PDB file of C-alpha atoms in Angstrom:
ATOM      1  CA  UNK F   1       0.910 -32.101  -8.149  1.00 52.00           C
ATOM      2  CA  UNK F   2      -0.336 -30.909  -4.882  1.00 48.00           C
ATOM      3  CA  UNK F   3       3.135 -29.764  -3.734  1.00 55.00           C
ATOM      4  CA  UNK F   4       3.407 -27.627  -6.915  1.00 54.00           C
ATOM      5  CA  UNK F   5      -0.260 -25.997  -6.981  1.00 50.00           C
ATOM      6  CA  UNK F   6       1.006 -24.812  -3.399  1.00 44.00           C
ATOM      7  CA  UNK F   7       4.432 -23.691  -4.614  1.00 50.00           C
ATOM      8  CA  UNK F   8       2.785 -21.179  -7.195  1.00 44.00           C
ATOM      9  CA  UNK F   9       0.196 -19.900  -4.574  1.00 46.00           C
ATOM     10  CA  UNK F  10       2.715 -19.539  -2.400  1.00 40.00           C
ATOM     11  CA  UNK F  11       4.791 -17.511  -5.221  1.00 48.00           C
ATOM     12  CA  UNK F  12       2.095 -15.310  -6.031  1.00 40.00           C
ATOM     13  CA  UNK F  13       1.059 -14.046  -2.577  1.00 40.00           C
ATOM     14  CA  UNK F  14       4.833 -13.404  -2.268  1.00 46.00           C
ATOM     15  CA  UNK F  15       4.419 -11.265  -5.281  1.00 44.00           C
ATOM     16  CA  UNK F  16       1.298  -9.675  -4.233  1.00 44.00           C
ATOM     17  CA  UNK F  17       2.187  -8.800  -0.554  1.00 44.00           C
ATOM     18  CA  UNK F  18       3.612  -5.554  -1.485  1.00 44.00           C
ATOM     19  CA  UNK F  19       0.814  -4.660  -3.752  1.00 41.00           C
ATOM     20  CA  UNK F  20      -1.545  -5.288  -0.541  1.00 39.00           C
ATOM     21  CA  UNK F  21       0.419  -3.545   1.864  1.00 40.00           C
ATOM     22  CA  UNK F  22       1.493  -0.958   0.039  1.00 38.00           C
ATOM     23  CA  UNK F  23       0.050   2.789  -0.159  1.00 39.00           C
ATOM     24  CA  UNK F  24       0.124   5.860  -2.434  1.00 41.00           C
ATOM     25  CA  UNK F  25       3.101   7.787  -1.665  1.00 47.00           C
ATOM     26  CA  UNK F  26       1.369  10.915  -2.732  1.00 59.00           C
ATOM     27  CA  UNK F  27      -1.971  12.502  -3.239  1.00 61.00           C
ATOM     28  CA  UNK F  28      -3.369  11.077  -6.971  1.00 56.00           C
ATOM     29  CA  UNK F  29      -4.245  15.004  -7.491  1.00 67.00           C
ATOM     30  CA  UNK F  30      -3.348  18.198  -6.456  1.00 73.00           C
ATOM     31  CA  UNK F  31      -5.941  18.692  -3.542  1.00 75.00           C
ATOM     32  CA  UNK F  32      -9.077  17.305  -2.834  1.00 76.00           C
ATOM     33  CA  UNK F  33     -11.345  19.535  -1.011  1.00 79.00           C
ATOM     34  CA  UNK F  34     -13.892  18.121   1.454  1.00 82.00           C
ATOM     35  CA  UNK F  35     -17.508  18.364   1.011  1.00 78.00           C
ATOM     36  CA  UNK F  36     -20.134  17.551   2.659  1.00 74.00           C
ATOM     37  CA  UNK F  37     -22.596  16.798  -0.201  1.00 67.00           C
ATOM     38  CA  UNK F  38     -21.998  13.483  -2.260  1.00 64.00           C
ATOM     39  CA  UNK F  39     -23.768  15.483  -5.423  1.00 63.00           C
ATOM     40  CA  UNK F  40     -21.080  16.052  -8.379  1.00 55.00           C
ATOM     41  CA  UNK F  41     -18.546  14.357  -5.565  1.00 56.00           C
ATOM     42  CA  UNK F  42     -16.229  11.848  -5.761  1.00 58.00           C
ATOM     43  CA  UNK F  43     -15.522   9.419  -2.673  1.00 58.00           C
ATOM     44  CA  UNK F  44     -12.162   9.353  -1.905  1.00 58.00           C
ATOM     45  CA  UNK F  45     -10.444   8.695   1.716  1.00 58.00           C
ATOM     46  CA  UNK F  46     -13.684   9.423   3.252  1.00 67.00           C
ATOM     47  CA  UNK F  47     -14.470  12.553   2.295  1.00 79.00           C
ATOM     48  CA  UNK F  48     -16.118  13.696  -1.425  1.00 81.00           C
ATOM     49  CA  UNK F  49     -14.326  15.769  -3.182  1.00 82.00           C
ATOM     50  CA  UNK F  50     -15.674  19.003  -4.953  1.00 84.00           C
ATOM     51  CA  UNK F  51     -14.778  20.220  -8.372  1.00 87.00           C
ATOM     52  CA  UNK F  52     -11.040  20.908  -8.097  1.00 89.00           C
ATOM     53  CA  UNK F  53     -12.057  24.316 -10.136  1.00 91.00           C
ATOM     54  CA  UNK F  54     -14.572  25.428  -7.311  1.00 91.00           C
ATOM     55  CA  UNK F  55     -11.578  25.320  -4.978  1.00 93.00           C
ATOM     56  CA  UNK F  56     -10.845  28.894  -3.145  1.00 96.00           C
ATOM     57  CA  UNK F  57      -8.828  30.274  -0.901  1.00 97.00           C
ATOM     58  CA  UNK F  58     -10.794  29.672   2.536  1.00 97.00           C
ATOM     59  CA  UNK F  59     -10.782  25.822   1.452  1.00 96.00           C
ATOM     60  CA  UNK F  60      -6.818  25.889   2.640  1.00 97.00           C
ATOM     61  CA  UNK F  61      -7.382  28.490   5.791  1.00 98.00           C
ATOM     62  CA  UNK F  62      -8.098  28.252   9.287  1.00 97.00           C
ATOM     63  CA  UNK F  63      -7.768  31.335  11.678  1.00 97.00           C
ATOM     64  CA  UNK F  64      -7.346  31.741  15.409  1.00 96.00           C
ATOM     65  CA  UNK F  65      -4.553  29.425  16.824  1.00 96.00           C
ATOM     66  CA  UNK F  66      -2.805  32.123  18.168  1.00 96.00           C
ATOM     67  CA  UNK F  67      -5.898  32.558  20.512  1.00 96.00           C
ATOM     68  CA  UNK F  68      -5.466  30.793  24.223  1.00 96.00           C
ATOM     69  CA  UNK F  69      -8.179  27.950  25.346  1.00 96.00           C
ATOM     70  CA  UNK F  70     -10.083  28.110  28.162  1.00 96.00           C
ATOM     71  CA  UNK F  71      -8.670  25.725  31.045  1.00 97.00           C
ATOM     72  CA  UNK F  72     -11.113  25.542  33.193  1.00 95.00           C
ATOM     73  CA  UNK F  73     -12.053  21.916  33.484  1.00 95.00           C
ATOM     74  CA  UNK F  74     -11.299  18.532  34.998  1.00 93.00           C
ATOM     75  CA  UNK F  75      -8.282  17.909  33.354  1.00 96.00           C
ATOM     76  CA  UNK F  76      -7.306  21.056  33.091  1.00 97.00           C
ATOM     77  CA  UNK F  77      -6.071  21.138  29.224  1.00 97.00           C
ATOM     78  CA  UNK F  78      -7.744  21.965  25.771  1.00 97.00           C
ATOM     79  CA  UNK F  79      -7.475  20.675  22.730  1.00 97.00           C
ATOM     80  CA  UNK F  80      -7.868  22.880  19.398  1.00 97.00           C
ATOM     81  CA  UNK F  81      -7.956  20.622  16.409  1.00 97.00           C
ATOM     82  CA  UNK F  82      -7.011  21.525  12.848  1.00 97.00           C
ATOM     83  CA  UNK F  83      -8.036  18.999  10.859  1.00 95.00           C
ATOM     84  CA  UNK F  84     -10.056  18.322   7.765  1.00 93.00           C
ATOM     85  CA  UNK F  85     -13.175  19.097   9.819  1.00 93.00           C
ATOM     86  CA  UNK F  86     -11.575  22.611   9.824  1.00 96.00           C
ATOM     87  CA  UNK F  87      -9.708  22.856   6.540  1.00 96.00           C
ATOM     88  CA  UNK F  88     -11.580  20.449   4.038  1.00 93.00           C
ATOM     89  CA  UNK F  89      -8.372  21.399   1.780  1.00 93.00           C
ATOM     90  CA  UNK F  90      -6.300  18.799   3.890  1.00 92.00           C
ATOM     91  CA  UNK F  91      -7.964  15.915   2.693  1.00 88.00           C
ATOM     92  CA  UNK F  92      -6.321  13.282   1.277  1.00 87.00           C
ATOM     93  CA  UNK F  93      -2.785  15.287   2.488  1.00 90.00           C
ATOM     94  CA  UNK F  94      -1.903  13.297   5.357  1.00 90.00           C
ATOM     95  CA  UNK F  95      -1.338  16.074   7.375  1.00 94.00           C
ATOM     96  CA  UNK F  96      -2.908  18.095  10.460  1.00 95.00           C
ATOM     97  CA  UNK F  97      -2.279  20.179  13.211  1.00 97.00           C
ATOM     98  CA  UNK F  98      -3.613  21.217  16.825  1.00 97.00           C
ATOM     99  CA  UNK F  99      -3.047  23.654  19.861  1.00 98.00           C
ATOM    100  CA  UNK F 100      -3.006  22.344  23.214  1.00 98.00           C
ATOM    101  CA  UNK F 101      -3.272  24.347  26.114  1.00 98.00           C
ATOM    102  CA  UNK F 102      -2.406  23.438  29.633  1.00 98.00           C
ATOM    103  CA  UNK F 103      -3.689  24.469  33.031  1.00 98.00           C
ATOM    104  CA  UNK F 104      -0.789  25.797  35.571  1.00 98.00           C
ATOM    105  CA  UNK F 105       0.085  22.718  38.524  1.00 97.00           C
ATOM    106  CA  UNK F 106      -1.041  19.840  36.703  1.00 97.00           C
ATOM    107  CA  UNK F 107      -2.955  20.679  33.224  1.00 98.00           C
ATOM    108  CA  UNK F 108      -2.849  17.180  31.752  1.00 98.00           C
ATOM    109  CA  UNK F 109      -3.866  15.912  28.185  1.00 97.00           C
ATOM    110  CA  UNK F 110      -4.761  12.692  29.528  1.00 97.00           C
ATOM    111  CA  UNK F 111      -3.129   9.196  28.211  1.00 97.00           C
ATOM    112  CA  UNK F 112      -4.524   8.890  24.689  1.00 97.00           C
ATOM    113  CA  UNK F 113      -3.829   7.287  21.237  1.00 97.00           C
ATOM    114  CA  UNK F 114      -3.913   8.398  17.527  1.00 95.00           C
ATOM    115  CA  UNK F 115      -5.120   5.005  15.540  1.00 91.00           C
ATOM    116  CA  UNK F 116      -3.791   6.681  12.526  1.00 91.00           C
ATOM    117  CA  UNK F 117      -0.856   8.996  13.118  1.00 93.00           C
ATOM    118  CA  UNK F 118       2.213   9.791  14.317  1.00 95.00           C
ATOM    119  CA  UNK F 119       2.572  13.121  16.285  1.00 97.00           C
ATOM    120  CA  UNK F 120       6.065  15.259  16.983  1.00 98.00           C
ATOM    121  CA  UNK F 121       4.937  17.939  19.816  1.00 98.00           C
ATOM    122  CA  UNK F 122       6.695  21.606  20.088  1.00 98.00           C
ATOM    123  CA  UNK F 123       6.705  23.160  23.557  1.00 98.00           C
ATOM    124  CA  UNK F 124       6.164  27.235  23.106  1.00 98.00           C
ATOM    125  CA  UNK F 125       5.522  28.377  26.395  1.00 98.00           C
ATOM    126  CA  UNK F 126       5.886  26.455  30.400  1.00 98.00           C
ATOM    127  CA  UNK F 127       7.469  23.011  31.254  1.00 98.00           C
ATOM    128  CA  UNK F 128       5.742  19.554  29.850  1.00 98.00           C
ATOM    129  CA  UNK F 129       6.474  16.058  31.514  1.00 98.00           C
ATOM    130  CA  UNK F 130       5.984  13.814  28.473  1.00 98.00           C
ATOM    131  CA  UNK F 131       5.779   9.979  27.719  1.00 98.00           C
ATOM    132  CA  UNK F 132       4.592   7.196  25.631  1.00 98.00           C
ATOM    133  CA  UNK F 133       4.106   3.772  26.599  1.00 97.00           C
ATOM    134  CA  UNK F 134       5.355   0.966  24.455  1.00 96.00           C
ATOM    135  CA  UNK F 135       3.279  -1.945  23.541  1.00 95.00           C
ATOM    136  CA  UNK F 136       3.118  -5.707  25.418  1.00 94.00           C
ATOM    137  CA  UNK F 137       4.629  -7.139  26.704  1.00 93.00           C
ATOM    138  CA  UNK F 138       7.453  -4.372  27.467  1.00 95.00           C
ATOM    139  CA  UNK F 139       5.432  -1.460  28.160  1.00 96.00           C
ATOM    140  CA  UNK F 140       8.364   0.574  28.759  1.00 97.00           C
ATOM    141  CA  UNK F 141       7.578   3.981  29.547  1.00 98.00           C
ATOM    142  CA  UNK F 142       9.589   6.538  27.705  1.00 97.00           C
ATOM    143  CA  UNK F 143       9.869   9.927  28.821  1.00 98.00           C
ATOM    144  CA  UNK F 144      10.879  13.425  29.061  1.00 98.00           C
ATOM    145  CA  UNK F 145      10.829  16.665  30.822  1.00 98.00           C
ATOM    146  CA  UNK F 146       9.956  19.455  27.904  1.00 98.00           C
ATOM    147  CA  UNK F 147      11.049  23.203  27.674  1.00 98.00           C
ATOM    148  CA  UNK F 148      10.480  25.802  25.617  1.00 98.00           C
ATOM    149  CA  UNK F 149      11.457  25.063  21.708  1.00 98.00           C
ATOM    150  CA  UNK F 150      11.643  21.202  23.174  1.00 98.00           C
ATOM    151  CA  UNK F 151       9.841  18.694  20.702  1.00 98.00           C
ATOM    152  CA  UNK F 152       9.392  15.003  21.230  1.00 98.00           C
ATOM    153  CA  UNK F 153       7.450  12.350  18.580  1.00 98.00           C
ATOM    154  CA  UNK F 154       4.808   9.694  19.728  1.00 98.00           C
ATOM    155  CA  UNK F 155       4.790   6.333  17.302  1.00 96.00           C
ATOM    156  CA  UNK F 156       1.733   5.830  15.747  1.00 93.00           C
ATOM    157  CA  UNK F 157      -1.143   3.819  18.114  1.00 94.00           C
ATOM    158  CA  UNK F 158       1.275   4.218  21.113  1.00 96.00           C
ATOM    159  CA  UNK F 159      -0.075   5.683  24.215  1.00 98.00           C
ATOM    160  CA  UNK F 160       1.306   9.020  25.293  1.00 98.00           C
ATOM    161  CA  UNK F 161       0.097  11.846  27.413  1.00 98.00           C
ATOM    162  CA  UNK F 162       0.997  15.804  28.224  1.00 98.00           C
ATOM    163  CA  UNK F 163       1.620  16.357  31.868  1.00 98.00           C
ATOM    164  CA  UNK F 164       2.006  20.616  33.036  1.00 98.00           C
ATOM    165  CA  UNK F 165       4.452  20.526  35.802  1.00 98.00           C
ATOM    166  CA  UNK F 166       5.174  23.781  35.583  1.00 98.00           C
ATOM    167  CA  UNK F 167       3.420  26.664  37.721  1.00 98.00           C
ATOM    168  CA  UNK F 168       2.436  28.704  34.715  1.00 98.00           C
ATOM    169  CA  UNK F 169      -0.039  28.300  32.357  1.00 98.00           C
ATOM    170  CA  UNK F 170       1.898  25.821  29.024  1.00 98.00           C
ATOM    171  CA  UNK F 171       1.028  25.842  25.593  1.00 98.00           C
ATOM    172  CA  UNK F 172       2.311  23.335  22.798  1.00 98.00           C
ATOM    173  CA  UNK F 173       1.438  22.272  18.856  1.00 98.00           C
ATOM    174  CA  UNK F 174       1.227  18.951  17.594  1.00 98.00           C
ATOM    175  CA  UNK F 175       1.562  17.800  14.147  1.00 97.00           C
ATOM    176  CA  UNK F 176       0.208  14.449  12.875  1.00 96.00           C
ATOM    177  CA  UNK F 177       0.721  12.581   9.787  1.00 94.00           C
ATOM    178  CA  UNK F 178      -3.386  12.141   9.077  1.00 92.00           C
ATOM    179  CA  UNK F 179      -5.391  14.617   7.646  1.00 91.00           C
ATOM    180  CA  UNK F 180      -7.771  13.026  10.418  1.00 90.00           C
ATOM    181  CA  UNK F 181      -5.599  11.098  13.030  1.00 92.00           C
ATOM    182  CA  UNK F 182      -8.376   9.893  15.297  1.00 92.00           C
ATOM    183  CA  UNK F 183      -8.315  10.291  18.834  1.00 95.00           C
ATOM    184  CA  UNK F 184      -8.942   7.597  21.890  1.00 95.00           C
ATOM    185  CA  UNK F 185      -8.670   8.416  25.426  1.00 95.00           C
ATOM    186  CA  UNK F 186      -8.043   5.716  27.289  1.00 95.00           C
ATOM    187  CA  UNK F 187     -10.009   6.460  30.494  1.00 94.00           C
ATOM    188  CA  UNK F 188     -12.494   7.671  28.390  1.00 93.00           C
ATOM    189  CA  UNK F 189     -13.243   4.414  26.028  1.00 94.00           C
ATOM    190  CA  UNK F 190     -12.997   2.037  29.267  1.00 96.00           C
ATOM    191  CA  UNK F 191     -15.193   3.860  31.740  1.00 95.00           C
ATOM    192  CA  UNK F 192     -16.831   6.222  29.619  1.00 94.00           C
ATOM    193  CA  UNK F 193     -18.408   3.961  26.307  1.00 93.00           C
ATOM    194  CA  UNK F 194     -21.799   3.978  25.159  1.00 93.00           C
ATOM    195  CA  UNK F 195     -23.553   1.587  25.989  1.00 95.00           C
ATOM    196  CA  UNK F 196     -21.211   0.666  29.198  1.00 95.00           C
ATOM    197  CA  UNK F 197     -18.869  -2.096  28.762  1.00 97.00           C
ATOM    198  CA  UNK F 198     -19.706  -5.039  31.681  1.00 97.00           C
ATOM    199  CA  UNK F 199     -18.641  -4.066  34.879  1.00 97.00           C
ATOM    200  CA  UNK F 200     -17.702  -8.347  35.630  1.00 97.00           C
ATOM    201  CA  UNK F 201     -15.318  -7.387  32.452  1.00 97.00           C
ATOM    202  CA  UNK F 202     -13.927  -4.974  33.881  1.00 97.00           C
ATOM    203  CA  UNK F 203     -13.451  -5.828  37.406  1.00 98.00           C
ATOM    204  CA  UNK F 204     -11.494  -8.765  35.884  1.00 97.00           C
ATOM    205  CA  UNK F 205      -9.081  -6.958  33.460  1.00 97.00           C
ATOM    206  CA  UNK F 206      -8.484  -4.153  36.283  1.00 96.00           C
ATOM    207  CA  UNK F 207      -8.391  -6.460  39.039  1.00 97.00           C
ATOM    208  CA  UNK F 208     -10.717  -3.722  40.900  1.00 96.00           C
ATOM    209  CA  UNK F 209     -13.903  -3.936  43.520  1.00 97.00           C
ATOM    210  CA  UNK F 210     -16.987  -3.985  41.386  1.00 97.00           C
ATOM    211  CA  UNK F 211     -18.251  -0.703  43.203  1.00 97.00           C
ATOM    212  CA  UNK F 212     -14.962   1.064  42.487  1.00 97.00           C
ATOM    213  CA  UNK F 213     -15.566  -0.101  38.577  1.00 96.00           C
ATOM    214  CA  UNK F 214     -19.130   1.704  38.671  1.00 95.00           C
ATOM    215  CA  UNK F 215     -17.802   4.430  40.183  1.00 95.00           C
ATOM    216  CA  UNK F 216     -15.251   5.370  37.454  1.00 95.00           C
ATOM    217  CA  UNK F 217     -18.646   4.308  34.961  1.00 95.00           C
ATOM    218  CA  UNK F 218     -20.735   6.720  36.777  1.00 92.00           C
ATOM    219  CA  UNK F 219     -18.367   9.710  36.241  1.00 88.00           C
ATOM    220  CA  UNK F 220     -18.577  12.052  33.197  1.00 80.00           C
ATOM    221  CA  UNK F 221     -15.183  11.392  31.656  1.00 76.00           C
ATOM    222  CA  UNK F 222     -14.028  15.055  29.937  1.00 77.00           C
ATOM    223  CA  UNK F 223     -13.842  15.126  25.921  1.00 79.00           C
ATOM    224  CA  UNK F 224     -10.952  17.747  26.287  1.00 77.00           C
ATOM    225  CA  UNK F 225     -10.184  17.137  22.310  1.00 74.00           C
TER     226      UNK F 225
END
């Protein structure tokens, strides 16, 4: 009897799973502009959504990509988002864009990950050493030298970076299959969190000297997205 309660359990998580696992192909609407306020809003994939008949034209619009970034900082890159912070109208889309501009001699959008998106990068102006690191236990790093009208794709949750080896200034655009991919730099979460993580930690998963370890903590780690 036993054996046979556990053979139809069994049968209907098999016929679940996909259910579970599964996701909407497609929006459940035609748009779903982002608002702020939760009055006469709807929550859906994090943001509310306002009246579809208040919609307008600025909802869908975002001006100014064409613009260059300022440089001029420790990594030497920038990082112009445009995401449903900037165009509420991509919410729910699965879909965003951003400019990143790179420093001459060494500009570097430093190794990062998207939790929730996959990115395919076009090169429009210099030369970009590019890479992604595969997860344990290969870590295999995978890269590429990347030229004008060049584009290479990071996998979801992989680490990657953006390395200017040119000696002219490089500029490239990313698009990412989230409306709001998330970004975590990797130096950044380690050495930078708040509150710190232990130092002992640390020192053990690094296999550094503790004062190196507070070193790194004591610097101010760049936010260049």
């Amino acid at each position: 009897m036993k054996s046979a309660h556990f053979i139809l359990a069994l049968s209907i998580l098999a016929l679940a799973s996909p259910f579970a696992y599964a996701s909407d192909p497609s929006p459940l609407q035609d748009f779903c502009v982002a608002i702020n306020n939760p009055k006469d809003g709807v929550f859906v994939n994090g943001k509310f959504c306002r009246d579809p008949k208040l919609a307008k034209a600025d909802d869908f619009y975002y001006s100014g990509l064409n613009i260059p970034r300022n440089t001029s900082n420790p990594v030497g890159s920038t990082v112009t988002p445009v995401n449903v912070a900037q165009i509420p109208g991509l919410n729910t889309l699965g879909i965003s864009l951003a400019r990143i501009d790179f420093a001459p001699n060494g500009g570097l959008n430093p190794p990062h990950t998207h939790p929730r998106a996959t990115e395919i990068l076009l090169v429009v102006e210099g030369t970009l050493y590019v890479g992604f690191v595969t997860s344990n236990t290969d870590n295999r790093l995978i890269t590429k030298v990347l030229y004008p009208g060049d584009v290479f794709v990071f996998p979801q949750g992989l680490v990657h970076f953006q390395f200017n080896v040119g000696n002219t200034n490089a500029v490239a655009f990313a698009g990412l299959s989230s409306q709001n991919p998330g970004v975590i730099s990797i130096a950044n979460a380690v050495f930078g969190s708040n509150p710190p993580i232990n130092p002992d930690l640390l020192v053990k998963a690094f296999q550094l000297d503790k004062n190196v370890v507070k070193n790194l903590q004591s610097k101010f780690w760049w936010p260049n997205n």
